[in-house]
mmCIF file of C-alpha atoms in Angstrom:
data_model
loop_
_atom_site.group_PDB
_atom_site.id
_atom_site.type_symbol
_atom_site.label_atom_id
_atom_site.label_comp_id
_atom_site.label_asym_id
_atom_site.label_seq_id
_atom_site.Cartn_x
_atom_site.Cartn_y
_atom_site.Cartn_z
ATOM 1 C CA MET A 1 8.662 -4.464 10.747
ATOM 2 C CA LEU A 2 6.030 -3.224 8.634
ATOM 3 C CA ASN A 3 3.517 -5.337 10.214
ATOM 4 C CA SER A 4 3.967 -3.857 13.611
ATOM 5 C CA ILE A 5 3.842 -0.455 12.194
ATOM 6 C CA ILE A 6 0.779 -1.130 10.435
ATOM 7 C CA GLY A 7 -0.777 -2.413 13.370
ATOM 8 C CA ASN A 8 0.233 0.190 15.614
ATOM 9 C CA ALA A 9 -1.266 2.841 12.882
ATOM 10 C CA LEU A 10 -4.554 1.165 12.973
ATOM 11 C CA SER A 11 -4.476 0.825 16.808
ATOM 12 C CA ASN A 12 -4.117 4.791 16.660
ATOM 13 C CA LEU A 13 -7.072 5.118 14.422
ATOM 14 C CA GLN A 14 -9.274 3.063 16.427
ATOM 15 C CA GLU A 15 -8.767 4.861 19.632
ATOM 16 C CA ALA A 16 -9.161 8.054 17.617
ATOM 17 C CA ASN A 17 -12.391 6.906 16.309
ATOM 18 C CA MET A 18 -14.079 5.158 18.741
ATOM 19 C CA LYS A 19 -17.822 6.538 18.883
ATOM 20 C CA THR A 20 -20.814 5.759 20.902
ATOM 21 C CA PHE A 21 -22.843 2.715 20.610
ATOM 22 C CA GLU A 22 -25.052 2.793 17.612
ATOM 23 C CA PHE A 23 -27.925 0.716 16.590
ATOM 24 C CA LYS A 24 -29.112 -0.823 13.392
ATOM 25 C CA VAL A 25 -31.743 -3.042 13.037
ATOM 26 C CA GLY A 26 -30.776 -6.629 12.965
ATOM 27 C CA GLN A 27 -27.856 -5.993 15.165
ATOM 28 C CA VAL A 28 -27.299 -8.877 17.445
ATOM 29 C CA PHE A 29 -24.776 -8.347 20.720
ATOM 30 C CA SER A 30 -24.344 -9.604 24.399
ATOM 31 C CA GLY A 31 -25.855 -7.520 27.114
ATOM 32 C CA LYS A 32 -26.808 -7.299 30.624
ATOM 33 C CA ILE A 33 -29.976 -6.252 32.388
ATOM 34 C CA GLN A 34 -29.182 -3.752 34.729
ATOM 35 C CA HIS A 35 -32.596 -2.357 36.086
ATOM 36 C CA LEU A 36 -36.406 -3.364 35.091
ATOM 37 C CA TYR A 37 -38.867 -0.584 34.723
ATOM 38 C CA PRO A 38 -42.689 -0.793 34.029
ATOM 39 C CA ASN A 39 -44.133 -1.709 30.513
ATOM 40 C CA ASN A 40 -40.804 -4.276 29.529
ATOM 41 C CA MET A 41 -38.551 -1.220 29.927
ATOM 42 C CA ALA A 42 -35.098 -1.828 31.031
ATOM 43 C CA MET A 43 -31.475 -0.152 31.620
ATOM 44 C CA VAL A 44 -29.059 -2.652 29.207
ATOM 45 C CA GLN A 45 -25.628 -2.309 29.518
ATOM 46 C CA ALA A 46 -23.416 -3.786 26.665
ATOM 47 C CA GLY A 47 -19.675 -3.448 27.111
ATOM 48 C CA SER A 48 -19.190 0.151 28.736
ATOM 49 C CA HIS A 49 -22.180 1.504 27.111
ATOM 50 C CA SER A 50 -25.673 1.670 29.166
ATOM 51 C CA PHE A 51 -28.871 2.657 27.475
ATOM 52 C CA ILE A 52 -32.684 2.448 27.760
ATOM 53 C CA ALA A 53 -34.764 -0.328 25.799
ATOM 54 C CA LYS A 54 -37.908 -1.634 25.643
ATOM 55 C CA LEU A 55 -37.910 -5.716 25.701
ATOM 56 C CA GLN A 56 -39.913 -7.898 23.775
ATOM 57 C CA ILE A 57 -40.545 -10.060 26.794
ATOM 58 C CA PRO A 58 -40.008 -10.001 30.490
ATOM 59 C CA MET A 59 -36.481 -10.928 31.641
ATOM 60 C CA GLU A 60 -34.618 -11.004 34.568
ATOM 61 C CA ALA A 61 -32.330 -7.967 36.059
ATOM 62 C CA GLY A 62 -28.661 -9.149 36.656
ATOM 63 C CA LYS A 63 -28.825 -11.859 33.929
ATOM 64 C CA ASN A 64 -26.779 -11.668 30.638
ATOM 65 C CA TYR A 65 -28.642 -12.255 27.364
ATOM 66 C CA TRP A 66 -27.899 -12.262 23.589
ATOM 67 C CA PHE A 67 -30.311 -9.473 22.281
ATOM 68 C CA GLN A 68 -31.234 -8.889 18.709
ATOM 69 C CA VAL A 69 -32.426 -4.922 17.689
ATOM 70 C CA THR A 70 -36.046 -5.073 16.013
ATOM 71 C CA SER A 71 -36.782 -1.581 15.824
ATOM 72 C CA ILE A 72 -35.048 1.679 16.733
ATOM 73 C CA ASP A 73 -38.036 3.934 15.626
ATOM 74 C CA GLY A 74 -38.344 6.349 18.788
ATOM 75 C CA GLU A 75 -36.765 3.818 21.155
ATOM 76 C CA VAL A 76 -34.666 0.577 20.968
ATOM 77 C CA HIS A 77 -36.760 -2.402 20.676
ATOM 78 C CA LEU A 78 -34.877 -5.610 21.650
ATOM 79 C CA LYS A 79 -35.710 -9.270 21.760
ATOM 80 C CA GLN A 80 -34.041 -12.206 23.164
ATOM 81 C CA LEU A 81 -32.022 -14.610 21.440
ATOM 82 C CA VAL A 82 -30.273 -16.793 24.205
ATOM 83 C CA SER A 83 -29.992 -16.651 27.741
ATOM 84 C CA GLN A 84 -26.380 -16.845 28.515
ATOM 85 C CA SER A 85 -26.469 -18.810 32.079
ATOM 86 C CA ASN A 86 -28.762 -21.560 29.738
ATOM 87 C CA ALA A 87 -26.285 -21.917 26.867
ATOM 88 C CA ASP A 88 -23.589 -24.207 27.094
ATOM 89 C CA ASN A 89 -21.972 -23.012 23.707
ATOM 90 C CA GLN A 90 -22.763 -19.390 23.521
ATOM 91 C CA SER A 91 -21.511 -19.300 19.697
ATOM 92 C CA THR A 92 -23.192 -22.306 18.473
ATOM 93 C CA ALA A 93 -26.515 -21.207 20.084
ATOM 94 C CA VAL A 94 -26.326 -17.720 18.603
ATOM 95 C CA LEU A 95 -25.406 -19.398 14.815
ATOM 96 C CA SER A 96 -28.429 -21.600 15.331
ATOM 97 C CA GLN A 97 -30.990 -18.706 16.500
ATOM 98 C CA LEU A 98 -29.643 -16.694 13.161
ATOM 99 C CA SER A 99 -29.809 -19.817 11.172
ATOM 100 C CA ILE A 100 -26.260 -19.905 10.235
ATOM 101 C CA SER A 101 -24.180 -22.750 9.704
ATOM 102 C CA SER A 102 -21.677 -23.411 12.442
ATOM 103 C CA THR A 103 -18.490 -23.416 10.899
ATOM 104 C CA LYS A 104 -14.869 -22.970 12.955
ATOM 105 C CA GLN A 105 -14.717 -19.337 11.084
ATOM 106 C CA HIS A 106 -18.202 -18.455 12.269
ATOM 107 C CA ARG A 107 -17.902 -19.685 15.751
ATOM 108 C CA GLU A 108 -14.463 -17.652 16.179
ATOM 109 C CA LEU A 109 -16.151 -14.573 14.605
ATOM 110 C CA VAL A 110 -18.999 -14.418 17.199
ATOM 111 C CA SER A 111 -16.722 -15.326 19.992
ATOM 112 C CA PHE A 112 -14.605 -12.206 18.965
ATOM 113 C CA PHE A 113 -17.217 -9.839 18.444
ATOM 114 C CA THR A 114 -18.388 -10.866 22.021
ATOM 115 C CA LYS A 115 -15.376 -10.215 23.339
ATOM 116 C CA GLU A 116 -14.527 -6.941 21.530
ATOM 117 C CA HIS A 117 -18.280 -5.727 22.371
ATOM 118 C CA ILE A 118 -18.966 -5.325 18.520
ATOM 119 C CA PRO A 119 -22.794 -5.643 17.522
ATOM 120 C CA PHE A 120 -22.966 -7.673 14.406
ATOM 121 C CA THR A 121 -25.476 -8.549 11.584
ATOM 122 C CA LYS A 122 -26.123 -12.078 10.255
ATOM 123 C CA GLU A 123 -24.493 -10.774 6.875
ATOM 124 C CA MET A 124 -21.391 -9.649 8.788
ATOM 125 C CA VAL A 125 -21.016 -13.154 10.080
ATOM 126 C CA THR A 126 -21.585 -15.121 6.811
ATOM 127 C CA ASN A 127 -19.563 -12.593 4.183
ATOM 128 C CA MET A 128 -16.476 -12.387 7.016
ATOM 129 C CA GLY A 129 -16.802 -16.099 7.515
ATOM 130 C CA SER A 130 -15.821 -16.421 3.938
ATOM 131 C CA TRP A 131 -13.068 -13.853 3.901
ATOM 132 C CA LEU A 132 -11.483 -15.606 6.755
ATOM 133 C CA LYS A 133 -10.972 -18.746 4.939
ATOM 134 C CA GLU A 134 -8.624 -16.707 2.829
ATOM 135 C CA VAL A 135 -5.921 -15.631 5.234
ATOM 136 C CA PRO A 136 -3.583 -17.797 6.613
ATOM 137 C CA ASP A 137 -3.736 -16.368 10.324
ATOM 138 C CA MET A 138 -7.344 -16.147 11.503
ATOM 139 C CA ASN A 139 -6.767 -14.044 14.567
ATOM 140 C CA LYS A 140 -5.080 -11.260 12.485
ATOM 141 C CA GLY A 141 -7.807 -11.399 9.754
ATOM 142 C CA MET A 142 -10.433 -10.605 12.821
ATOM 143 C CA GLN A 143 -7.943 -7.840 14.154
ATOM 144 C CA THR A 144 -8.360 -6.722 10.338
ATOM 145 C CA ILE A 145 -12.162 -6.820 10.331
ATOM 146 C CA LYS A 146 -12.194 -4.849 13.932
ATOM 147 C CA ALA A 147 -10.299 -2.108 12.503
ATOM 148 C CA MET A 148 -12.165 -1.596 9.394
ATOM 149 C CA ILE A 149 -15.611 -1.483 11.759
ATOM 150 C CA THR A 150 -13.970 0.751 14.336
ATOM 151 C CA ASN A 151 -12.346 2.937 11.670
ATOM 152 C CA GLN A 152 -15.714 2.933 9.826
ATOM 153 C CA PHE A 153 -13.808 1.742 6.585
ATOM 154 C CA PRO A 154 -16.060 0.295 3.545
ATOM 155 C CA ILE A 155 -16.956 -3.183 4.933
ATOM 156 C CA SER A 156 -16.273 -4.920 2.036
ATOM 157 C CA GLN A 157 -14.087 -7.955 0.814
ATOM 158 C CA ASP A 158 -11.555 -5.496 -1.457
ATOM 159 C CA VAL A 159 -10.889 -3.642 1.564
ATOM 160 C CA PHE A 160 -10.251 -6.271 3.779
ATOM 161 C CA ARG A 161 -7.854 -8.186 0.950
ATOM 162 C CA SER A 162 -5.985 -4.459 0.758
ATOM 163 C CA LEU A 163 -5.588 -4.255 4.602
ATOM 164 C CA THR A 164 -4.483 -7.934 5.020
ATOM 165 C CA ALA A 165 -2.098 -7.470 1.582
ATOM 166 C CA ALA A 166 -0.582 -4.159 3.273
ATOM 167 C CA GLU A 167 0.206 -6.103 6.479
ATOM 168 C CA GLN A 168 1.938 -8.953 4.468
ATOM 169 C CA PRO A 169 5.720 -9.281 5.068
ATOM 170 C CA ILE A 170 6.474 -9.805 1.201
ATOM 171 C CA THR A 171 8.360 -6.370 0.227
ATOM 172 C CA PHE A 172 7.883 -4.530 -2.878
ATOM 173 C CA HIS A 173 11.208 -5.391 -4.365
ATOM 174 C CA SER A 174 10.135 -9.184 -4.411
ATOM 175 C CA LEU A 175 6.842 -8.405 -5.633
ATOM 176 C CA LEU A 176 8.248 -6.228 -8.466
ATOM 177 C CA ASN A 177 10.802 -8.631 -9.252
ATOM 178 C CA ASN A 178 8.549 -11.741 -9.622
ATOM 179 C CA LEU A 179 6.094 -9.712 -11.584
ATOM 180 C CA LEU A 180 8.943 -8.854 -13.733
ATOM 181 C CA THR A 181 10.080 -12.087 -14.380
ATOM 182 C CA GLN A 182 6.663 -13.314 -14.888
ATOM 183 C CA LEU A 183 5.816 -10.737 -17.718
ATOM 184 C CA LYS A 184 8.471 -12.170 -19.676
ATOM 185 C CA ASN A 185 6.677 -15.606 -19.807
ATOM 186 C CA GLU A 186 3.155 -14.579 -20.249
ATOM 187 C CA PRO A 187 1.476 -13.917 -23.446
ATOM 188 C CA GLN A 188 1.847 -10.242 -24.473
ATOM 189 C CA VAL A 189 -0.843 -7.572 -24.020
ATOM 190 C CA PRO A 190 -1.073 -3.963 -24.821
ATOM 191 C CA SER A 191 0.264 -2.955 -21.592
ATOM 192 C CA THR A 192 3.016 -5.736 -20.948
ATOM 193 C CA GLN A 193 5.877 -3.480 -22.136
ATOM 194 C CA SER A 194 4.847 -0.135 -19.972
ATOM 195 C CA MET A 195 4.718 -2.389 -17.269
ATOM 196 C CA SER A 196 7.940 -3.923 -17.928
ATOM 197 C CA ALA A 197 9.611 -0.808 -18.499
ATOM 198 C CA ILE A 198 8.369 1.055 -15.460
ATOM 199 C CA ILE A 199 9.144 -1.553 -13.114
ATOM 200 C CA HIS A 200 12.514 -1.697 -14.551
ATOM 201 C CA SER A 201 12.648 2.017 -13.617
ATOM 202 C CA ILE A 202 11.555 1.439 -10.325
ATOM 203 C CA LEU A 203 13.949 -1.282 -9.312
ATOM 204 C CA GLU A 204 16.891 0.541 -11.002
ATOM 205 C CA SER A 205 16.040 4.061 -10.041
ATOM 206 C CA ASN A 206 19.123 4.539 -8.045
ATOM 207 C CA HIS A 207 21.370 3.079 -11.037
ATOM 208 C CA LEU A 208 19.664 5.334 -12.938
ATOM 209 C CA HIS A 209 20.780 8.312 -10.938
ATOM 210 C CA LEU A 210 24.314 7.097 -10.413
ATOM 211 C CA ALA A 211 24.680 6.486 -14.434
ATOM 212 C CA GLU A 212 23.414 10.372 -14.986
ATOM 213 C CA LYS A 213 25.899 11.705 -12.672
ATOM 214 C CA VAL A 214 28.749 9.444 -14.421
ATOM 215 C CA ILE A 215 27.597 10.570 -17.793
ATOM 216 C CA ARG A 216 27.969 14.035 -16.665
ATOM 217 C CA GLN A 217 31.160 13.405 -15.567
ATOM 218 C CA LEU A 218 32.304 11.904 -18.580
ATOM 219 C CA THR A 219 31.028 14.498 -20.691
ATOM 220 C CA ASN A 220 33.142 17.175 -18.650
ATOM 221 C CA LEU A 221 36.150 14.962 -19.266
ATOM 222 C CA GLY A 222 35.190 14.678 -22.887
ATOM 223 C CA GLN A 223 35.174 18.360 -23.354
ATOM 224 C CA GLN A 224 38.657 18.038 -21.667
ATOM 225 C CA GLN A 225 39.598 15.847 -24.553
ATOM 226 C CA ASN A 226 39.821 12.785 -22.270
ATOM 227 C CA GLU A 227 40.321 10.075 -24.721
ATOM 228 C CA ALA A 228 39.174 6.981 -22.475
ATOM 229 C CA ALA A 229 36.136 9.455 -21.588
ATOM 230 C CA ASN A 230 35.279 9.978 -25.184
ATOM 231 C CA ARG A 231 35.685 6.396 -26.395
ATOM 232 C CA ILE A 232 33.208 5.210 -23.352
ATOM 233 C CA LEU A 233 30.931 8.294 -24.712
ATOM 234 C CA GLN A 234 30.976 6.767 -28.237
ATOM 235 C CA LYS A 235 29.982 3.303 -26.934
ATOM 236 C CA ILE A 236 27.033 4.348 -25.201
ATOM 237 C CA GLY A 237 26.016 6.534 -28.399
ATOM 238 C CA PHE A 238 26.510 9.594 -26.103
ATOM 239 C CA VAL A 239 28.909 12.211 -28.446
ATOM 240 C CA LEU A 240 28.602 15.633 -29.480
ATOM 241 C CA GLU A 241 30.009 17.209 -32.376
ATOM 242 C CA PRO A 242 33.570 18.490 -31.225
ATOM 243 C CA SER A 243 32.948 22.175 -32.320
ATOM 244 C CA ILE A 244 29.862 21.847 -30.010
ATOM 245 C CA ALA A 245 31.343 20.122 -27.149
ATOM 246 C CA ASP A 246 33.800 22.866 -26.691
ATOM 247 C CA ARG A 247 31.500 25.480 -25.826
ATOM 248 C CA GLN A 248 28.226 23.723 -24.529
ATOM 249 C CA GLN A 249 27.220 22.682 -21.208
ATOM 250 C CA ILE A 250 25.172 19.503 -20.987
ATOM 251 C CA ASP A 251 22.064 19.903 -18.848
ATOM 252 C CA LEU A 252 20.979 16.455 -17.448
ATOM 253 C CA ASN A 253 18.724 17.662 -14.612
ATOM 254 C CA GLU A 254 15.403 15.924 -14.259
ATOM 255 C CA ASN A 255 13.498 18.987 -15.622
ATOM 256 C CA ALA A 256 15.882 19.627 -18.910
ATOM 257 C CA ASN A 257 14.062 20.651 -21.980
ATOM 258 C CA PRO A 258 15.482 18.483 -25.001
ATOM 259 C CA ALA A 259 13.979 20.655 -27.245
ATOM 260 C CA LYS A 260 15.906 23.879 -26.510
ATOM 261 C CA PRO A 261 18.240 25.361 -29.297
ATOM 262 C CA SER A 262 21.432 25.152 -27.041
ATOM 263 C CA SER A 263 20.976 21.185 -26.283
ATOM 264 C CA MET A 264 22.124 18.523 -29.152
ATOM 265 C CA ILE A 265 20.980 15.999 -26.760
ATOM 266 C CA THR A 266 17.618 14.481 -26.789
ATOM 267 C CA LYS A 267 15.883 12.803 -24.069
ATOM 268 C CA GLU A 268 15.748 9.548 -26.309
ATOM 269 C CA THR A 269 19.590 9.854 -26.454
ATOM 270 C CA LEU A 270 20.108 10.072 -23.109
ATOM 271 C CA GLU A 271 17.707 7.301 -21.799
ATOM 272 C CA SER A 272 19.388 5.153 -24.589
ATOM 273 C CA ALA A 273 22.976 6.045 -23.139
ATOM 274 C CA LEU A 274 21.732 5.384 -19.682
ATOM 275 C CA HIS A 275 20.549 1.824 -20.466
ATOM 276 C CA LYS A 276 23.741 0.993 -22.399
ATOM 277 C CA LEU A 277 26.183 2.395 -19.488
ATOM 278 C CA GLN A 278 24.342 0.561 -16.663
ATOM 279 C CA PRO A 279 25.471 -2.775 -17.398
ATOM 280 C CA LEU A 280 29.243 -1.345 -17.835
ATOM 281 C CA LEU A 281 28.991 0.305 -14.354
ATOM 282 C CA PHE A 282 27.603 -2.289 -12.581
ATOM 283 C CA SER A 283 28.680 -5.609 -13.608
ATOM 284 C CA ASP A 284 32.326 -6.763 -12.336
ATOM 285 C CA LEU A 285 34.414 -4.180 -13.601
ATOM 286 C CA GLU A 286 37.497 -6.001 -11.986
ATOM 287 C CA GLN A 287 37.003 -9.066 -14.308
ATOM 288 C CA GLY A 288 36.857 -7.064 -17.180
ATOM 289 C CA VAL A 289 33.855 -6.102 -19.702
ATOM 290 C CA ALA A 290 33.704 -6.793 -23.543
ATOM 291 C CA ASN A 291 34.528 -3.996 -25.256
ATOM 292 C CA ILE A 292 35.940 -2.145 -22.388
ATOM 293 C CA SER A 293 39.791 -1.511 -21.906
ATOM 294 C CA LYS A 294 41.273 -1.640 -18.511
ATOM 295 C CA GLU A 295 41.809 2.203 -19.282
ATOM 296 C CA GLU A 296 38.080 2.569 -19.335
ATOM 297 C CA ALA A 297 37.112 0.174 -17.068
ATOM 298 C CA ASP A 298 39.597 1.858 -14.523
ATOM 299 C CA LEU A 299 37.966 5.283 -15.166
ATOM 300 C CA LEU A 300 34.450 3.907 -15.037
ATOM 301 C CA LYS A 301 35.074 2.535 -11.471
ATOM 302 C CA GLN A 302 36.666 5.938 -10.371
ATOM 303 C CA LEU A 303 33.565 8.006 -11.757
ATOM 304 C CA LEU A 304 31.193 5.575 -10.040
ATOM 305 C CA ASN A 305 32.836 5.858 -6.468
ATOM 306 C CA GLN A 306 32.921 9.446 -6.744
ATOM 307 C CA ALA A 307 29.445 9.433 -7.806
ATOM 308 C CA ASN A 308 28.534 7.312 -4.750
ATOM 309 C CA GLN A 309 30.407 9.497 -2.347
ATOM 310 C CA ASP A 310 28.369 12.251 -3.712
ATOM 311 C CA VAL A 311 25.081 11.177 -2.781
ATOM 312 C CA ASP A 312 23.493 13.881 -0.834
ATOM 313 C CA ARG A 313 20.079 15.071 0.558
ATOM 314 C CA ALA A 314 18.806 16.447 -2.412
ATOM 315 C CA ASP A 315 19.518 13.171 -4.538
ATOM 316 C CA ILE A 316 17.726 11.229 -1.976
ATOM 317 C CA LEU A 317 14.503 13.321 -1.920
ATOM 318 C CA SER A 318 14.574 13.414 -5.612
ATOM 319 C CA GLN A 319 14.774 9.725 -5.930
ATOM 320 C CA LEU A 320 12.139 9.212 -3.305
ATOM 321 C CA LYS A 321 9.634 11.755 -5.314
ATOM 322 C CA ALA A 322 10.640 9.822 -8.806
ATOM 323 C CA THR A 323 9.548 6.596 -7.048
ATOM 324 C CA ILE A 324 6.625 7.671 -5.516
ATOM 325 C CA ASN A 325 5.393 9.031 -8.673
ATOM 326 C CA LYS A 326 6.328 5.933 -10.454
ATOM 327 C CA LEU A 327 4.500 3.599 -8.115
ATOM 328 C CA GLY A 328 1.512 5.935 -8.531
ATOM 329 C CA MET A 329 0.162 4.536 -5.111
ATOM 330 C CA PHE A 330 -1.909 7.619 -4.943
ATOM 331 C CA TYR A 331 -2.648 8.403 -8.869
ATOM 332 C CA GLU A 332 -6.635 8.712 -8.156
ATOM 333 C CA ASN A 333 -5.903 12.127 -6.590
ATOM 334 C CA GLU A 334 -3.822 13.278 -9.408
ATOM 335 C CA ILE A 335 -6.370 12.409 -12.356
ATOM 336 C CA GLY A 336 -8.324 15.013 -10.551
ATOM 337 C CA GLN A 337 -5.574 17.372 -10.120
ATOM 338 C CA ALA A 338 -3.713 17.096 -13.364
ATOM 339 C CA ASP A 339 -4.737 18.835 -16.783
ATOM 340 C CA SER A 340 -3.536 15.515 -18.445
ATOM 341 C CA PHE A 341 -2.540 12.331 -17.122
ATOM 342 C CA ASN A 342 -0.579 9.537 -18.702
ATOM 343 C CA VAL A 343 -1.452 5.987 -17.454
ATOM 344 C CA GLU A 344 2.030 4.859 -18.659
ATOM 345 C CA ASP A 345 3.712 6.885 -16.083
ATOM 346 C CA SER A 346 2.907 5.142 -13.301
ATOM 347 C CA LEU A 347 2.684 1.342 -12.406
ATOM 348 C CA LYS A 348 -0.647 1.463 -10.261
ATOM 349 C CA PRO A 349 -2.925 2.371 -13.293
ATOM 350 C CA LEU A 350 -1.048 -0.232 -15.501
ATOM 351 C CA LEU A 351 -1.684 -2.726 -12.950
ATOM 352 C CA VAL A 352 -5.568 -2.086 -13.111
ATOM 353 C CA GLN A 353 -5.312 -2.030 -17.044
ATOM 354 C CA TYR A 354 -3.415 -5.191 -17.146
ATOM 355 C CA LEU A 355 -6.023 -7.077 -14.928
ATOM 356 C CA GLN A 356 -8.582 -5.933 -17.562
ATOM 357 C CA GLU A 357 -6.351 -7.195 -20.633
ATOM 358 C CA VAL A 358 -5.083 -10.641 -19.368
ATOM 359 C CA ASP A 359 -6.648 -14.091 -19.461
ATOM 360 C CA GLN A 360 -9.069 -14.479 -16.181
ATOM 361 C CA HIS A 361 -7.387 -17.722 -15.590
ATOM 362 C CA SER A 362 -3.444 -16.616 -15.846
ATOM 363 C CA LYS A 363 -1.352 -17.547 -12.981
ATOM 364 C CA ILE A 364 0.016 -13.927 -13.174
ATOM 365 C CA ARG A 365 -2.894 -12.578 -11.693
ATOM 366 C CA ASP A 366 -2.494 -13.355 -8.370
ATOM 367 C CA ASN A 367 0.752 -11.549 -8.218
ATOM 368 C CA VAL A 368 -0.833 -8.245 -10.025
ATOM 369 C CA GLU A 369 -3.583 -8.605 -7.665
ATOM 370 C CA LEU A 370 -1.538 -8.806 -4.399
ATOM 371 C CA LEU A 371 0.638 -5.886 -5.595
ATOM 372 C CA LEU A 372 -2.197 -3.819 -6.181
ATOM 373 C CA MET A 373 -3.916 -4.523 -3.013
ATOM 374 C CA LYS A 374 -0.815 -3.749 -1.201
ATOM 375 C CA MET A 375 -0.850 -0.613 -2.779
ATOM 376 C CA ASN A 376 -4.621 0.219 -1.994
ATOM 377 C CA GLY A 377 -4.321 -1.027 1.656
ATOM 378 C CA GLN A 378 -1.470 1.830 2.361
ATOM 379 C CA GLN A 379 -3.896 4.183 0.779
ATOM 380 C CA ILE A 380 -6.738 3.197 2.856
ATOM 381 C CA LEU A 381 -4.443 3.582 5.902
ATOM 382 C CA SER A 382 -3.795 7.131 4.718
ATOM 383 C CA VAL A 383 -6.836 8.594 6.123
ATOM 384 C CA GLU A 384 -8.421 12.028 7.145
ATOM 385 C CA GLN A 385 -10.788 11.383 9.889
ATOM 386 C CA THR A 386 -12.223 13.886 12.007
ATOM 387 C CA ALA A 387 -9.827 13.537 14.835
ATOM 388 C CA ILE A 388 -6.779 12.304 13.448
ATOM 389 C CA GLN A 389 -4.890 12.308 10.019
ATOM 390 C CA GLN A 390 -2.630 9.783 9.161
ATOM 391 C CA ILE A 391 -0.338 9.002 6.024
ATOM 392 C CA LEU A 392 1.498 5.560 5.762
ATOM 393 C CA PHE A 393 2.928 3.957 2.736
ATOM 394 C CA GLN A 394 6.132 1.969 1.969
ATOM 395 C CA ILE A 395 8.164 2.216 -1.041
ATOM 396 C CA PRO A 396 11.048 0.165 -2.402
ATOM 397 C CA PHE A 397 14.455 2.127 -2.451
ATOM 398 C CA GLN A 398 17.869 1.544 -3.639
ATOM 399 C CA PHE A 399 21.072 2.654 -1.816
ATOM 400 C CA PRO A 400 24.216 2.618 -3.815
ATOM 401 C CA HIS A 401 25.172 -0.826 -2.530
ATOM 402 C CA HIS A 402 21.887 -2.767 -1.433
ATOM 403 C CA GLN A 403 17.900 -2.629 -2.012
ATOM 404 C CA SER A 404 15.548 -1.831 0.973
ATOM 405 C CA GLU A 405 12.193 -0.615 1.874
ATOM 406 C CA LEU A 406 11.396 2.665 2.981
ATOM 407 C CA THR A 407 8.245 2.894 5.370
ATOM 408 C CA PHE A 408 6.760 6.528 6.049
ATOM 409 C CA GLN A 409 4.419 7.087 8.822
ATOM 410 C CA TRP A 410 3.059 10.521 9.645
ATOM 411 C CA THR A 411 0.129 11.023 12.193
ATOM 412 C CA GLY A 412 -1.249 14.209 13.557
ATOM 413 C CA LYS A 413 -4.293 15.513 15.326
ATOM 414 C CA LYS A 414 -6.219 18.184 14.203
ATOM 415 C CA GLN A 415 -6.648 21.275 16.397
ATOM 416 C CA LYS A 416 -8.832 24.443 16.276
ATOM 417 C CA MET A 417 -7.462 27.284 14.714
ATOM 418 C CA GLU A 418 -7.291 30.270 16.697
ATOM 419 C CA ARG A 419 -8.721 33.614 15.304
#
């Protein structure tokens, strides 16, 4: 599904950003001589565009040729590469004229550029030909190249890799789970622990949210002298002094200040309790859990079911916001806007840091780079052009009973403001 969404997004941008035919010295294109004028001047048609150019040698009206731009100083100067009527294999003939090896990728590129009426240079064919060797589907790779050219994205291998990674059907959940497994088996580097912790946090975001709700419910029951609730709180290390518990409301909201005098629960205590409670909540309580009585297991099941039923719009929005921030997909913008930025709060900058720390030949690099490029590709697609603005990104999301991927796409056209 994401493939089609990204394909549509690229098409929308291409239609909005189509520009007139622009010339650069060295460009090659297929065109037709429409009319001849004195002094070797001619009306040339290339695709849907017609223009006046000076020909290097006389040519015939009505014929198709391959041209190369030799000068654009004051007027467009063209030289003939190949006469299309005299060449059996157009792509091979053009490649020969440009002294480019006739590989499958190079031939397919020239044919594709011809069909799409895209002018190209020798450097474009040689560079992009090597890029296409890396992709499993050459046709999709060439469509990505077309999108890069039409949308005026930077013509670089990094951008190409990022866009092709964004289109791959592999989910964030799969990439994150694979990376988490690999991190356990790789030599430790400074960023390993931070990466593992934040990946755990992203994958278990809904579990953490539900666990917070259950702790809140357990705390309320504990204040009411519910023995089973107090035993569970004690086992997870979340216990208030009785005199304080009787008179204190525990604030477990995201923006709670653990240091304020009215609270005896620190952020570290809450996080420790959450991670101890999670395995209890999301294990098979029906089969029994070590150190948990049947009464306590029944209470946890009841509270978890209630927490699942109480999920509302605010809960979902809070989880979405937290996941987006933890992924750090647009962290480059945050660096310039925030007074201070902690790299360990977001996954994307940690991925960049990890690649700088890990061995160049480590097997884990491929997975890290794919995840990073997938993020970059979505960031590239979230662009603001003169005619259109688009935001497109995908994030992993955990519903109460299953994992999923949520894709967001917003497209809008700019309009003049009325005064």
